[in-house]
Coordinates of C-alpha atoms and ligand atoms in Angstrom, one line a residue:
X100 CA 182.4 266.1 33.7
X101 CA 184.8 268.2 31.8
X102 CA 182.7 271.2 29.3
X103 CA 184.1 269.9 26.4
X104 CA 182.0 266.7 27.2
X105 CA 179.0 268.5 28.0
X106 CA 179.4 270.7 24.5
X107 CA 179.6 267.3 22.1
X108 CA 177.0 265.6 24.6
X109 CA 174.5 268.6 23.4
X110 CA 175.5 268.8 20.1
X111 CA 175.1 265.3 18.6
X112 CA 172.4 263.1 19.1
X113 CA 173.8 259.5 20.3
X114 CA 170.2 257.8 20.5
X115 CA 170.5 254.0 19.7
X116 CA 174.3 254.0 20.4
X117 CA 175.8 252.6 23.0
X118 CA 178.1 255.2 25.3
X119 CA 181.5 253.5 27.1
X120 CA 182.7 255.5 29.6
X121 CA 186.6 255.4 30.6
X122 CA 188.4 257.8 32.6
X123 CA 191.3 258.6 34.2
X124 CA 191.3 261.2 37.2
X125 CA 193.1 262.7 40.4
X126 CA 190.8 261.1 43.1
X127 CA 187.1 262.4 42.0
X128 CA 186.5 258.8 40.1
X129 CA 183.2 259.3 37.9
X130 CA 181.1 261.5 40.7
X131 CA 177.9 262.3 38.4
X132 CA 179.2 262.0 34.9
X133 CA 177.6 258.4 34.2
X134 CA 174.2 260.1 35.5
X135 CA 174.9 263.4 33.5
X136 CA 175.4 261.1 30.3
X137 CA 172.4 259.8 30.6
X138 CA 170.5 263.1 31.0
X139 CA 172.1 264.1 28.3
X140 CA 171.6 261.5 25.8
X141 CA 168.1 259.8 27.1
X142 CA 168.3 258.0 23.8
X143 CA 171.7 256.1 24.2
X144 CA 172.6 253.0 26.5
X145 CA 175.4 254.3 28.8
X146 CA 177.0 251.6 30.2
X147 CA 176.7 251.9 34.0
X148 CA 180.1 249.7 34.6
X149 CA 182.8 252.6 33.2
X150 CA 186.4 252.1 33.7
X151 CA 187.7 254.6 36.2
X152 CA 191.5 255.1 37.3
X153 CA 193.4 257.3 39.2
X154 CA 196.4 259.0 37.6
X155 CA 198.9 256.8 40.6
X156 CA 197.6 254.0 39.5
X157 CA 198.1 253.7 35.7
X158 CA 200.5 250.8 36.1
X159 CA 197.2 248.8 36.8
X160 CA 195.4 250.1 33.9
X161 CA 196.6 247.7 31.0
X162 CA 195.5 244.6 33.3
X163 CA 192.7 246.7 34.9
X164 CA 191.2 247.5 31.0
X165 CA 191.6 244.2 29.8
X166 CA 189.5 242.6 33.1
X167 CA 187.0 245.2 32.5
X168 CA 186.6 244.9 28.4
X169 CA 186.1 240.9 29.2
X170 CA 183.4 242.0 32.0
X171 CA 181.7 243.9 29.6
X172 CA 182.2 241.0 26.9
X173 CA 183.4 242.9 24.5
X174 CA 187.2 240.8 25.0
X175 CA 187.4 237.2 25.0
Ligands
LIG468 C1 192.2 271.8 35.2 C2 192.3 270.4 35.8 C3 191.2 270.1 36.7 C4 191.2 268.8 37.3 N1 190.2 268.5 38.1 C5 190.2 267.3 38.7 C6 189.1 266.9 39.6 O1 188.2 267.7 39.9 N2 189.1 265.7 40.1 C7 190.1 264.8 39.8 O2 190.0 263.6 40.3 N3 191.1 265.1 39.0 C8 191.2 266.3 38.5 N4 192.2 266.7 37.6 C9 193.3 265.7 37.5 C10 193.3 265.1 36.1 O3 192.0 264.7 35.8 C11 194.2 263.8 36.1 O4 195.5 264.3 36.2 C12 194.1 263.1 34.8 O5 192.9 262.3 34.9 C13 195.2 262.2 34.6 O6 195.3 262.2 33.2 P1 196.4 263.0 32.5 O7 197.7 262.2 32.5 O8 195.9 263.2 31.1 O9 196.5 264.4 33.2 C14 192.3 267.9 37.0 C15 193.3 268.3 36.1 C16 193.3 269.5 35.5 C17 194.4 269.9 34.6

């Protein structure tokens, strides 16, 4: 997870909010950041099921969001 993350993750308390993850990336994908979230804000919901794409895919992502925002039901 990238320090800027880390910094406003420690700064602000997020209890009783619900965190979305999203990211774009090279290859790494997530690795710990859903876990580190959670560490860092045992007060929040992070939602397990982030988007995640890799910067080669992007053309996918419009589609790929949309799916995901329905899976998540937050798109009808
Ligand atoms: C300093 C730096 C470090 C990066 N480290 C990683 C990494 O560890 N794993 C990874 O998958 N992508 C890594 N990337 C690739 C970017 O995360 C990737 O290009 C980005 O998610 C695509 O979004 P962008 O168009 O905003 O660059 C790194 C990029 C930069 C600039």
């Amino acid at each position: 997870m990238p320090m800027i993350l880390y910094s406003f993750l420690e700064q602000y308390d997020l209890s009783g909010k619900t965190i979305v993850p999203f990211i774009t990336s090279g290859a790494s994908g997530f690795s710990g950041t859903i876990g580190t979230m959670q560490e860092l804000q045992p007060g929040a919901n992070v939602v397990e099921n982030g988007y995640s794409i890799t910067r080669n895919r992007m053309e996918e992502a419009p589609a790929g969001v949309a799916a995901w925002l329905k899976e998540l039901g937050y798109l009808n």
